[in-house]
Coordinates of C-alpha atoms in Angstrom, one line a residue:
Chain V
M186 CA 90.3 70.7 86.1
K187 CA 92.2 72.0 82.9
K188 CA 96.0 71.3 82.8
E189 CA 96.7 74.9 82.6
F190 CA 94.8 77.9 83.9
R191 CA 95.7 81.2 82.2
I192 CA 95.3 84.5 83.9
L193 CA 95.8 88.0 82.2
S194 CA 96.7 90.8 84.6
P195 CA 96.6 94.1 82.6
N196 CA 98.3 96.4 85.3
G197 CA 99.0 97.1 88.9
I198 CA 96.0 99.2 89.4
L199 CA 92.9 99.6 87.3
G200 CA 93.4 103.0 85.7
Y201 CA 97.1 102.9 85.5
G202 CA 97.0 102.0 81.8
F203 CA 98.7 99.4 79.6
P204 CA 100.0 99.2 76.1
E205 CA 97.4 97.8 73.6
E206 CA 100.1 95.8 71.9
S207 CA 100.9 93.7 75.2
F208 CA 97.2 93.5 75.9
N209 CA 96.6 91.9 72.4
I210 CA 99.4 89.6 73.0
G211 CA 97.9 88.4 76.2
V212 CA 94.3 88.1 74.8
A213 CA 95.7 86.1 71.7
Q214 CA 96.7 83.5 74.4
K215 CA 93.1 82.9 75.2
P216 CA 93.3 83.4 79.0
D217 CA 90.7 81.8 81.2
L218 CA 90.4 84.8 83.5
I219 CA 91.1 88.6 83.4
A220 CA 91.7 90.0 86.8
V221 CA 93.0 93.4 88.2
D222 CA 93.3 94.8 91.6
A223 CA 92.3 98.6 91.8
G224 CA 93.3 99.2 95.3
S225 CA 96.0 100.1 98.0
T226 CA 96.4 101.8 101.2
D227 CA 99.6 103.3 100.0
P228 CA 98.4 106.6 98.9
G229 CA 97.4 107.3 102.5
P230 CA 94.1 107.7 104.4
Y231 CA 92.6 110.5 102.3
Y232 CA 91.0 108.3 99.6
L233 CA 89.3 105.8 102.0
G234 CA 88.2 108.9 104.2
S235 CA 86.9 111.0 101.6
G236 CA 85.3 108.4 99.4
Q237 CA 87.2 109.9 96.3
P238 CA 88.6 107.1 94.1
F239 CA 92.5 107.0 93.7
T240 CA 92.5 106.7 89.9
S241 CA 90.6 109.3 87.6
R242 CA 87.3 108.2 86.0
S243 CA 88.5 108.6 82.4
S244 CA 91.6 106.4 83.0
T245 CA 89.5 103.7 84.8
K246 CA 87.1 103.8 82.0
R247 CA 89.8 103.5 79.3
D248 CA 91.2 100.4 81.0
L249 CA 87.7 98.8 81.7
E250 CA 86.8 99.2 78.1
F251 CA 89.4 96.9 77.0
L252 CA 89.1 94.4 79.8
L253 CA 85.2 94.2 79.5
K254 CA 85.4 93.7 75.6
A255 CA 88.1 91.0 75.8
A256 CA 86.2 89.1 78.7
L257 CA 82.9 89.1 76.7
D258 CA 84.7 88.3 73.5
L259 CA 86.4 85.2 75.1
N260 CA 83.5 84.5 77.3
I261 CA 85.7 84.4 80.4
P262 CA 85.3 86.1 83.9
L263 CA 86.5 89.5 84.7
V264 CA 87.2 90.0 88.3
I265 CA 88.0 93.6 89.9
G266 CA 89.3 93.9 93.3
S267 CA 89.1 96.9 95.6
A268 CA 87.1 99.1 93.4
G269 CA 87.9 102.8 93.2
G270 CA 91.1 102.0 95.1
S271 CA 89.7 101.9 98.8
G272 CA 86.6 99.6 98.1
A273 CA 84.1 101.5 100.2
N274 CA 80.7 102.2 98.8
P275 CA 81.4 105.5 97.1
H276 CA 84.5 103.9 95.3
L277 CA 82.4 100.9 94.4
E278 CA 79.7 103.1 93.1
R279 CA 82.0 105.0 90.8
D280 CA 83.5 102.0 89.1
R281 CA 79.9 100.5 88.9
E282 CA 78.7 103.5 87.1
V283 CA 81.7 103.4 84.7
L284 CA 80.9 99.7 84.0
H285 CA 77.3 100.6 83.3
E286 CA 78.2 103.5 81.2
I287 CA 80.4 101.2 78.9
A288 CA 77.8 98.4 78.8
K289 CA 75.2 101.1 77.6
E290 CA 77.6 102.6 75.0
Q291 CA 78.5 99.2 73.6
G292 CA 75.1 97.6 74.1
Y293 CA 76.7 94.8 75.9
S294 CA 74.9 91.9 77.7
F295 CA 76.4 90.0 80.8
K296 CA 75.7 89.1 84.4
V297 CA 77.4 91.2 87.0
A298 CA 77.9 90.7 90.7
I299 CA 78.7 93.7 93.2
V300 CA 80.3 92.8 96.4
P301 CA 80.1 95.6 98.9
T302 CA 82.5 95.4 101.8
E303 CA 81.7 98.6 103.8
L304 CA 80.6 97.8 107.3
D305 CA 78.3 99.8 109.6
K306 CA 80.4 101.4 112.3
N307 CA 77.9 100.6 114.9
Y308 CA 78.1 96.9 114.0
V309 CA 82.0 97.0 114.3
A310 CA 81.5 98.8 117.7
E311 CA 79.1 96.1 118.8
E312 CA 81.6 93.6 118.0
F313 CA 84.3 95.4 119.8
R314 CA 82.4 95.4 122.9
K315 CA 82.0 91.5 122.5
G316 CA 85.9 91.4 122.3
N317 CA 85.9 90.4 118.6
V318 CA 88.0 93.3 117.4
V319 CA 91.8 93.2 117.8
S320 CA 94.6 95.8 116.8
L321 CA 97.1 94.8 114.2
D322 CA 100.8 95.3 112.7
G323 CA 102.2 97.9 114.9
A324 CA 98.9 99.9 114.8
P325 CA 97.9 101.7 117.9
E326 CA 95.5 99.9 120.3
I327 CA 92.0 100.6 118.9
T328 CA 89.2 102.0 121.0
E329 CA 85.4 102.0 120.7
R330 CA 85.7 105.9 120.3
D331 CA 88.2 105.3 117.3
I332 CA 85.6 103.0 115.6
L333 CA 82.6 105.4 116.2
D334 CA 84.7 108.2 114.9
T335 CA 85.4 106.6 111.4
V336 CA 83.9 107.9 108.2
H337 CA 84.3 104.6 106.3
I338 CA 85.3 101.1 107.5
V339 CA 85.9 98.4 105.0
A340 CA 86.5 94.7 105.5
Q341 CA 89.0 93.0 103.3
M342 CA 87.3 90.1 101.6
G343 CA 89.0 86.7 100.7
L344 CA 88.1 84.2 98.0
E345 CA 84.5 83.1 99.1
P346 CA 82.6 86.0 97.8
I347 CA 84.1 85.9 94.5
V348 CA 83.6 82.1 94.3
K349 CA 80.0 82.6 95.3
A350 CA 79.4 85.3 92.7
L351 CA 80.7 83.2 90.0
D352 CA 78.6 80.1 91.3
E353 CA 75.5 82.5 90.7
G354 CA 76.5 83.0 87.2
A355 CA 78.2 86.5 87.3
Q356 CA 80.7 87.0 84.5
V357 CA 81.9 90.3 85.8
V358 CA 82.7 90.6 89.5
L359 CA 83.2 94.1 90.9
C360 CA 84.5 93.8 94.6
G361 CA 84.7 96.3 97.3
R362 CA 87.9 96.1 99.4
A363 CA 89.5 92.6 98.5
Y364 CA 92.7 91.1 99.6
D365 CA 94.9 91.8 96.6
P366 CA 95.5 88.2 95.5
S367 CA 91.9 87.1 95.9
S368 CA 90.5 88.4 92.5
F369 CA 93.1 86.3 90.7
A370 CA 93.1 83.3 92.9
A371 CA 89.3 82.8 93.6
P372 CA 88.2 81.7 90.1
A373 CA 91.0 79.1 90.0
V374 CA 90.5 77.9 93.4
R375 CA 86.8 77.4 92.4
L376 CA 87.9 75.1 89.6
G377 CA 90.0 73.0 92.1
Y378 CA 93.6 74.5 91.8
D379 CA 95.6 74.7 94.9
E380 CA 94.8 77.7 97.1
A381 CA 98.5 78.2 98.0
L382 CA 99.7 78.4 94.5
A383 CA 96.8 80.3 93.3
T384 CA 97.3 83.0 96.1
H385 CA 100.9 83.3 95.5
L386 CA 100.4 83.6 91.8
G387 CA 97.9 86.3 92.6
K388 CA 100.2 88.0 94.9
I389 CA 102.7 88.4 92.0
L390 CA 100.1 89.3 89.3
E391 CA 98.3 92.0 91.4
C392 CA 101.3 94.2 90.6
A393 CA 101.5 93.1 86.9
C394 CA 105.0 93.9 85.4
I395 CA 106.5 95.2 88.7
A396 CA 107.8 91.6 88.9
A397 CA 109.5 91.9 85.5
V398 CA 112.6 93.6 84.3
P399 CA 112.3 96.5 83.5
G400 CA 109.6 96.7 85.9
S401 CA 106.1 98.5 85.3
A402 CA 102.8 98.6 87.0
S403 CA 101.5 99.7 83.6
D404 CA 102.1 96.7 81.5
V405 CA 100.5 93.2 81.0
M406 CA 101.6 90.1 82.9
M407 CA 100.3 86.6 82.2
G408 CA 100.1 83.9 85.1
Y409 CA 99.9 80.1 84.2
L410 CA 98.6 77.9 87.0
Y411 CA 99.2 74.2 87.1
E412 CA 98.4 71.5 89.5
D413 CA 101.7 71.5 91.2
S414 CA 103.2 74.8 90.3
F415 CA 102.8 78.2 88.5
A416 CA 104.7 80.5 85.9
V417 CA 104.8 84.0 85.1
E418 CA 105.7 85.8 81.9
P419 CA 105.3 89.4 80.7
C420 CA 103.3 89.9 77.6
S421 CA 105.6 92.6 76.2
P422 CA 108.8 91.2 74.5
K423 CA 110.7 94.2 76.0
R424 CA 110.2 92.7 79.4
K425 CA 111.2 89.4 80.9
C426 CA 110.7 87.8 84.3
T427 CA 113.9 86.5 86.1
V428 CA 114.3 84.6 89.2
T429 CA 115.8 87.7 90.7
S430 CA 112.9 89.9 89.6
V431 CA 110.2 87.6 90.8
C432 CA 111.9 87.0 94.2
A433 CA 112.6 90.7 94.7
H434 CA 109.0 91.4 94.0
T435 CA 108.1 88.8 96.7
L436 CA 109.9 91.1 99.2
Y437 CA 108.2 94.4 98.1
E438 CA 106.0 96.1 100.6
K439 CA 106.0 93.3 103.2
A440 CA 107.6 92.9 106.5
N441 CA 108.3 89.2 106.2
P442 CA 108.5 87.7 102.7
Y443 CA 108.2 84.2 103.9
I444 CA 105.0 84.5 106.0
L445 CA 102.0 86.3 104.3
P446 CA 99.0 86.6 106.4
G447 CA 95.7 87.1 104.6
P448 CA 92.0 86.3 104.8
G449 CA 91.5 82.6 105.6
G450 CA 95.1 81.8 106.5
T451 CA 98.7 82.5 106.0
L452 CA 100.8 82.0 102.8
D453 CA 104.2 80.3 103.7
L454 CA 106.8 80.7 101.0
S455 CA 109.6 79.3 103.0
E456 CA 109.9 76.3 100.9
C457 CA 109.4 78.0 97.6
T458 CA 111.6 77.4 94.6
F459 CA 112.0 79.8 91.6
E460 CA 113.3 78.4 88.4
Q461 CA 114.2 80.2 85.2
E462 CA 112.1 78.1 82.6
T463 CA 112.7 80.3 79.5
E464 CA 114.5 83.4 79.1
R465 CA 111.4 85.3 79.9
R466 CA 109.5 82.9 82.0
V467 CA 109.9 81.9 85.7
R468 CA 108.4 78.7 87.2
V469 CA 107.5 78.6 91.0
R470 CA 106.8 75.6 93.1
G471 CA 106.4 74.9 96.7
S472 CA 104.1 77.8 98.0
K473 CA 102.1 76.4 101.0
F474 CA 99.0 77.6 102.8
I475 CA 98.2 77.5 106.6
P476 CA 94.5 77.8 107.2
Q477 CA 93.5 80.3 110.1
V478 CA 92.5 78.5 113.2
K479 CA 90.5 81.4 114.4
K480 CA 88.8 83.1 111.4
N481 CA 89.0 86.8 111.0
V482 CA 88.9 89.6 108.5
K483 CA 91.1 92.8 108.2
L484 CA 89.3 96.1 108.8
E485 CA 90.5 99.4 107.5
G486 CA 88.8 102.6 108.8
T487 CA 89.6 106.4 108.7
K488 CA 88.5 109.3 110.5
L489 CA 88.3 113.1 109.7
M490 CA 91.2 114.9 111.5
G491 CA 90.2 118.5 110.2
Y492 CA 90.9 120.7 107.3
R493 CA 94.4 121.8 105.9
T494 CA 95.7 125.1 104.5
I495 CA 99.3 125.4 103.4
S496 CA 101.6 128.1 102.3
I497 CA 104.6 127.4 100.1
C498 CA 107.6 129.8 100.3
G499 CA 111.4 129.9 100.1
N500 CA 114.4 131.7 101.6
R501 CA 118.1 131.9 100.6
D502 CA 119.4 134.5 103.0
P503 CA 122.4 133.0 105.0
F504 CA 121.3 135.0 108.1
F505 CA 117.7 134.0 108.1
L506 CA 118.9 130.2 107.7
M507 CA 121.2 130.6 110.7
A508 CA 118.3 131.8 112.8
L509 CA 115.8 129.5 111.2
D510 CA 115.0 127.3 114.3
D511 CA 114.5 130.5 116.5
V512 CA 112.2 132.1 113.7
L513 CA 110.1 128.9 113.4
E514 CA 109.7 128.6 117.3
G515 CA 109.1 132.4 117.5
V516 CA 106.3 132.1 114.8
K517 CA 104.6 129.2 116.6
A518 CA 104.7 131.0 120.1
Q519 CA 103.3 134.3 118.5
A520 CA 100.6 132.4 116.8
E521 CA 99.6 130.5 119.9
D522 CA 99.5 133.8 121.9
N523 CA 97.6 135.4 119.0
F524 CA 94.8 132.7 119.1
K525 CA 94.7 131.8 122.8
S526 CA 91.5 133.8 123.4
K527 CA 89.8 132.2 120.2
N528 CA 88.2 128.8 120.3
I529 CA 90.4 127.5 117.6
D530 CA 91.7 123.8 117.6
Y531 CA 94.7 123.7 115.2
K532 CA 98.1 122.3 114.5
L533 CA 100.8 124.4 113.0
D534 CA 103.7 122.7 111.4
F535 CA 106.7 123.9 109.2
I536 CA 108.3 121.4 106.6
V537 CA 111.7 122.7 105.9
Y538 CA 113.0 121.2 102.5
G539 CA 116.7 121.4 102.5
R540 CA 116.9 120.4 106.2
D541 CA 114.6 117.6 107.3
G542 CA 111.7 118.0 105.0
V543 CA 112.1 114.4 103.5
M544 CA 112.7 112.4 106.7
G545 CA 111.2 114.4 109.6
A546 CA 111.4 112.4 112.6
L547 CA 113.6 109.8 111.1
E548 CA 116.3 112.3 109.9
P549 CA 119.5 111.2 111.7
E550 CA 121.0 114.8 111.3
P551 CA 117.9 116.9 112.5
G552 CA 118.5 120.6 112.1
V553 CA 121.4 120.4 109.9
I554 CA 121.3 122.5 106.8
S555 CA 124.1 121.2 104.8
G556 CA 125.4 122.2 101.3
T557 CA 122.3 124.2 100.5
K558 CA 122.0 127.8 99.8
E559 CA 118.3 127.9 100.2
V560 CA 115.4 126.1 101.9
G561 CA 111.7 125.5 100.9
I562 CA 109.2 126.0 103.6
V563 CA 105.6 124.6 103.6
I564 CA 103.5 126.3 106.4
D565 CA 101.2 123.5 107.3
V566 CA 98.0 124.2 109.2
V567 CA 95.4 121.6 110.2
A568 CA 92.4 123.2 111.9
D569 CA 88.8 122.1 112.9
T570 CA 87.3 124.2 110.1
Q571 CA 88.7 125.4 106.8
E572 CA 88.2 128.8 107.8
H573 CA 90.3 128.3 111.0
A574 CA 92.9 126.8 109.0
D575 CA 92.9 129.7 106.6
T576 CA 93.2 132.1 109.6
V577 CA 96.0 130.4 111.3
C578 CA 98.0 129.8 108.0
G579 CA 97.5 133.4 107.0
A580 CA 98.6 134.6 110.4
A581 CA 101.7 132.5 110.7
R582 CA 102.7 133.3 107.1
A583 CA 102.4 137.0 107.8
M584 CA 104.5 136.7 111.2
M585 CA 107.1 134.7 109.5
L586 CA 107.3 137.2 106.6
H587 CA 108.1 140.1 108.9
Y588 CA 109.8 138.3 111.8
G589 CA 112.7 140.2 113.3
Y590 CA 115.6 137.8 114.0
P591 CA 119.1 138.5 115.2
G592 CA 121.5 139.5 112.5
R593 CA 118.6 140.5 110.0
V594 CA 119.8 142.8 107.1
A595 CA 117.1 142.4 104.7
T596 CA 114.1 144.0 106.4
A597 CA 111.4 144.1 103.6
G598 CA 110.3 140.4 104.0
N599 CA 111.7 137.0 104.9
L600 CA 110.0 135.0 102.4
A601 CA 109.8 134.5 98.6
F602 CA 106.4 133.2 97.6
P603 CA 106.1 131.6 94.2
F604 CA 102.3 131.9 94.0
S605 CA 99.6 134.5 94.3
P606 CA 97.4 133.8 96.4
S607 CA 100.1 132.4 98.7
D608 CA 98.0 130.0 100.6
A609 CA 96.1 127.0 99.2
H610 CA 93.3 124.9 100.5
M611 CA 94.2 121.1 100.8
G612 CA 90.8 120.3 102.1
A613 CA 89.7 117.4 104.4
V614 CA 92.5 115.5 106.3
Y615 CA 92.0 112.0 107.4
N616 CA 93.9 109.4 109.5
F617 CA 94.1 105.6 109.4
S618 CA 92.0 105.1 112.8
A619 CA 91.1 101.5 112.7
Y620 CA 93.5 99.1 111.3
C621 CA 92.5 95.8 112.9
L622 CA 91.1 92.2 112.7
L623 CA 87.5 91.4 113.3
E624 CA 87.0 87.8 114.4
N625 CA 84.2 86.2 112.9
E626 CA 83.5 82.3 112.6
H627 CA 81.7 82.9 109.1
P628 CA 83.5 85.7 107.4
E629 CA 81.7 84.9 104.1
D630 CA 78.6 86.2 105.9
L631 CA 80.0 89.6 106.0
F632 CA 80.0 89.9 102.3
K633 CA 76.6 89.7 100.6
C634 CA 76.8 90.1 96.8
T635 CA 74.1 91.5 94.5
V636 CA 73.9 89.7 91.1
Y637 CA 71.9 91.2 88.2
E638 CA 71.7 91.0 84.3
I639 CA 72.8 93.7 82.0
I640 CA 70.9 93.3 78.9
D641 CA 71.6 95.2 75.8
G642 CA 73.3 97.7 78.0
E643 CA 70.4 98.3 80.3
P644 CA 71.2 97.2 84.0
E645 CA 68.2 95.4 85.8
N646 CA 69.4 96.9 88.9
T647 CA 70.7 100.6 89.6
E648 CA 70.3 100.6 93.4
P649 CA 73.4 101.9 95.0
A650 CA 75.6 99.5 96.9
R651 CA 74.5 99.0 100.5
L652 CA 76.5 98.6 103.8
S653 CA 77.4 95.0 103.7
R654 CA 76.8 94.5 107.4
M655 CA 74.6 96.6 109.7
K656 CA 74.1 96.6 113.4
G657 CA 72.0 94.0 114.8
G658 CA 72.1 91.6 111.8
L659 CA 72.4 91.3 108.0
N660 CA 71.4 94.0 105.7
E661 CA 68.1 92.7 104.5
K662 CA 68.1 94.7 101.3
T663 CA 70.8 92.7 99.8
S664 CA 70.5 89.2 98.5
Chain U
M1472 CA 135.7 102.8 103.8
K1473 CA 133.2 100.9 101.6
R1474 CA 129.5 101.8 102.0
L1475 CA 126.5 99.6 101.3
V1476 CA 125.8 101.5 98.1
D1477 CA 129.2 100.2 96.8
V1478 CA 128.3 96.5 97.2
A1479 CA 124.4 96.2 96.9
A1480 CA 122.4 96.8 93.6
I1481 CA 119.0 97.8 95.3
I1482 CA 118.5 99.7 98.4
R1483 CA 114.9 100.8 98.9
S1484 CA 112.3 101.7 101.5
K1485 CA 108.5 101.5 101.2
N1486 CA 105.5 101.2 103.5
S1487 CA 104.3 97.8 104.6
G1488 CA 100.9 98.8 105.4
P1489 CA 100.2 102.2 107.1
F1490 CA 102.1 101.6 110.2
E1491 CA 105.5 99.8 109.1
L1492 CA 108.4 100.9 106.9
T1493 CA 110.3 98.1 105.4
M1494 CA 113.7 98.4 103.7
D1495 CA 115.1 95.9 101.2
V1496 CA 118.8 95.5 100.3
I1497 CA 119.3 93.3 97.1
F1498 CA 122.6 92.1 95.8
T1499 CA 123.4 90.8 92.3
D1500 CA 126.8 89.3 93.4
K1501 CA 126.4 86.3 95.4
D1502 CA 129.9 86.4 97.0
N1503 CA 129.1 90.1 98.2
Y1504 CA 125.8 88.9 99.5
E1505 CA 127.3 86.1 101.6
K1506 CA 130.0 88.4 102.8
F1507 CA 127.4 90.9 103.8
L1508 CA 125.5 88.3 105.7
K1509 CA 128.5 86.7 107.3
G1510 CA 129.7 90.2 108.5
K1511 CA 126.3 90.7 110.3
Y1512 CA 126.2 94.3 109.0
M1513 CA 122.5 94.6 109.0
N1514 CA 121.2 93.8 112.5
S1515 CA 118.6 95.5 114.8
H1516 CA 121.2 97.5 116.7
K1517 CA 122.8 99.0 113.5
I1518 CA 119.2 99.9 112.1
S1519 CA 118.2 101.6 115.5
E1520 CA 121.6 103.4 115.3
L1521 CA 121.4 104.5 111.8
Y1522 CA 117.8 105.9 112.1
K1523 CA 118.4 106.9 115.9
I1524 CA 115.3 105.1 116.9
P1525 CA 114.6 102.9 119.9
L1526 CA 115.6 99.1 119.3
K1527 CA 112.0 98.1 120.1
D1528 CA 110.8 100.0 116.9
V1529 CA 112.9 97.5 114.8
V1530 CA 110.4 95.0 114.1
D1531 CA 112.4 92.5 112.2
I1532 CA 115.4 91.7 109.9
V1533 CA 114.8 88.9 107.5
E1534 CA 117.3 87.2 105.1
F1535 CA 115.9 86.1 101.8
P1536 CA 118.5 84.2 99.9
G1537 CA 116.4 83.5 96.9
A1538 CA 116.7 87.2 95.9
L1539 CA 120.0 87.6 97.5
A1540 CA 118.2 90.1 99.8
V1541 CA 118.0 91.2 103.4
K1542 CA 115.0 93.1 104.7
A1543 CA 114.5 95.4 107.8
T1544 CA 111.2 96.5 109.0
I1545 CA 110.8 99.4 111.4
I1546 CA 107.6 101.0 113.0
R1547 CA 106.8 104.2 111.2
P1548 CA 107.3 107.3 113.3
L1549 CA 103.7 108.2 112.4
P1550 CA 101.0 106.3 110.8
S1551 CA 101.0 106.9 107.0
G1552 CA 99.3 110.4 106.3
A1553 CA 99.0 111.4 109.9
L1554 CA 99.5 114.9 110.9
G1555 CA 103.3 115.6 110.7
E1556 CA 103.8 113.1 107.9
R1557 CA 106.8 113.8 105.5
D1558 CA 106.7 110.7 103.1
V1559 CA 103.3 109.1 102.6
Y1560 CA 104.6 106.2 100.6
G1561 CA 107.8 105.7 102.7
A1562 CA 109.8 105.6 99.5
Q1563 CA 112.5 108.1 100.4
Q1564 CA 113.7 106.9 103.7
H1565 CA 116.6 104.6 102.5
V1566 CA 119.5 107.1 102.5
P1567 CA 120.9 106.4 106.0
L1568 CA 120.9 102.6 105.1
M1569 CA 122.3 103.2 101.6
M1570 CA 125.3 105.3 103.2
M1571 CA 125.9 102.7 105.9
E1572 CA 129.6 102.2 106.3
L1573 CA 130.9 98.6 106.0
S1574 CA 133.8 98.4 108.4
G1575 CA 136.2 95.7 107.8
W1576 CA 134.8 94.9 104.3
D1577 CA 138.4 95.3 102.6

């Protein structure tokens, strides 16, 4: 085990970009690993549901070109977690295609591992019937119907599949959905570094310079792992890590900053100390890891809710604003009456900016339009088909445009539309329908990686990623 | 009367997974932080009152002295991105907390 293990984290999400200058500073330090996390559930359920990557192909390619070149030049591993944002097979395939394209353009040779994490929903349903699936974190109680209705279900992998891929000689590891810190921690843990420290360091590095001041998800951070501690320092001389910035990042996006559950166990940071080592570097000690008694993996799944059509409009007539609630209720009732004989399953909602558009159900002063002379209204319709959504949105828009309310002076039309056409397709709408734990004594068996060579830019394997676990047993098609 | 925004440096909200919303209050002044904790200004009842949500929807209040911070986590009114969603990232739900009045501060 080397005295120091250096990890370069280019940015918070692959495709977010980073300054070349910072990257070169990092590379000049001869890191032992380049790792990046590409994923998040933050942008909502659409990406996992639709299979669309969260970042654009060209920005992913731009980042990956730099990372791949540096990893090959330095002969170090490159690990990418949660490919394409959500880590289901379409996301993994997109990033794999980009990787192949760069390899081909540059004539690179290297060994790559692909780790799919999408599960067959019938397998998950089977496990549910055995009582091995439990709901999580304030999520509604999951049912078998929810599981069978999902479009994609991914399992969040921990360290083991990455360790295995590296053991099999892979230099580039492209993972489906991965626990954010795993891509950073696994190669270090494989070499004998402490799992708690490595995971805690990964937790900070996965957001790159968000833990620095000034913060940024688009700049390079270096992590330095030691036997008994770790340190973080941003590459750009314009940024620094302070005890406050690193501590504050520990709070970010989590309910309890001391107890961080993940695959294989829980990170316990209650005894952690943070020390300002130099002006720009913070040293961390005391991270602990409590292994799971009952092993499990986290599952994320989404289901299709329908199709959305919206219309954006505005109003600045004080009499209309006074009557607004009556108008909205009136239009809802009129639409309901209009479509009651038709077999249309729809939900009509109005988002009123200037009133409770931002906070909705959490707005402490609902219904109050204060200090504003105008409101923006989004007519939001989700229906069973796009055509039905168009129909209801168009009808509601026309009803509101000409709705006769008490005190109406302006009788030509109630709404100002910025666009023609006034209505727009938002397409398919998804929901987080499965957010739960799958109990499994051997979680590593859920993730079967495929390892192959790319020689002078030609991949040995172009078979698309398969479901990592099928009903009734392992998918035989993967190694 | 002093409000939280007058004494804390950072007051923010964000998703903690798709089903929870977590709010951070971070101080830069240690005395203010200790005074804030001592005054027990941020508690489950206060959060429930500020956001007009049932007490059972306030998941946890956690103090984090390392960052001079206190967190409050609540159940999201809807899972992130569900029909009726207003703030997919949950990043603009901080204002009621930010404007919280600190009675007896000075």
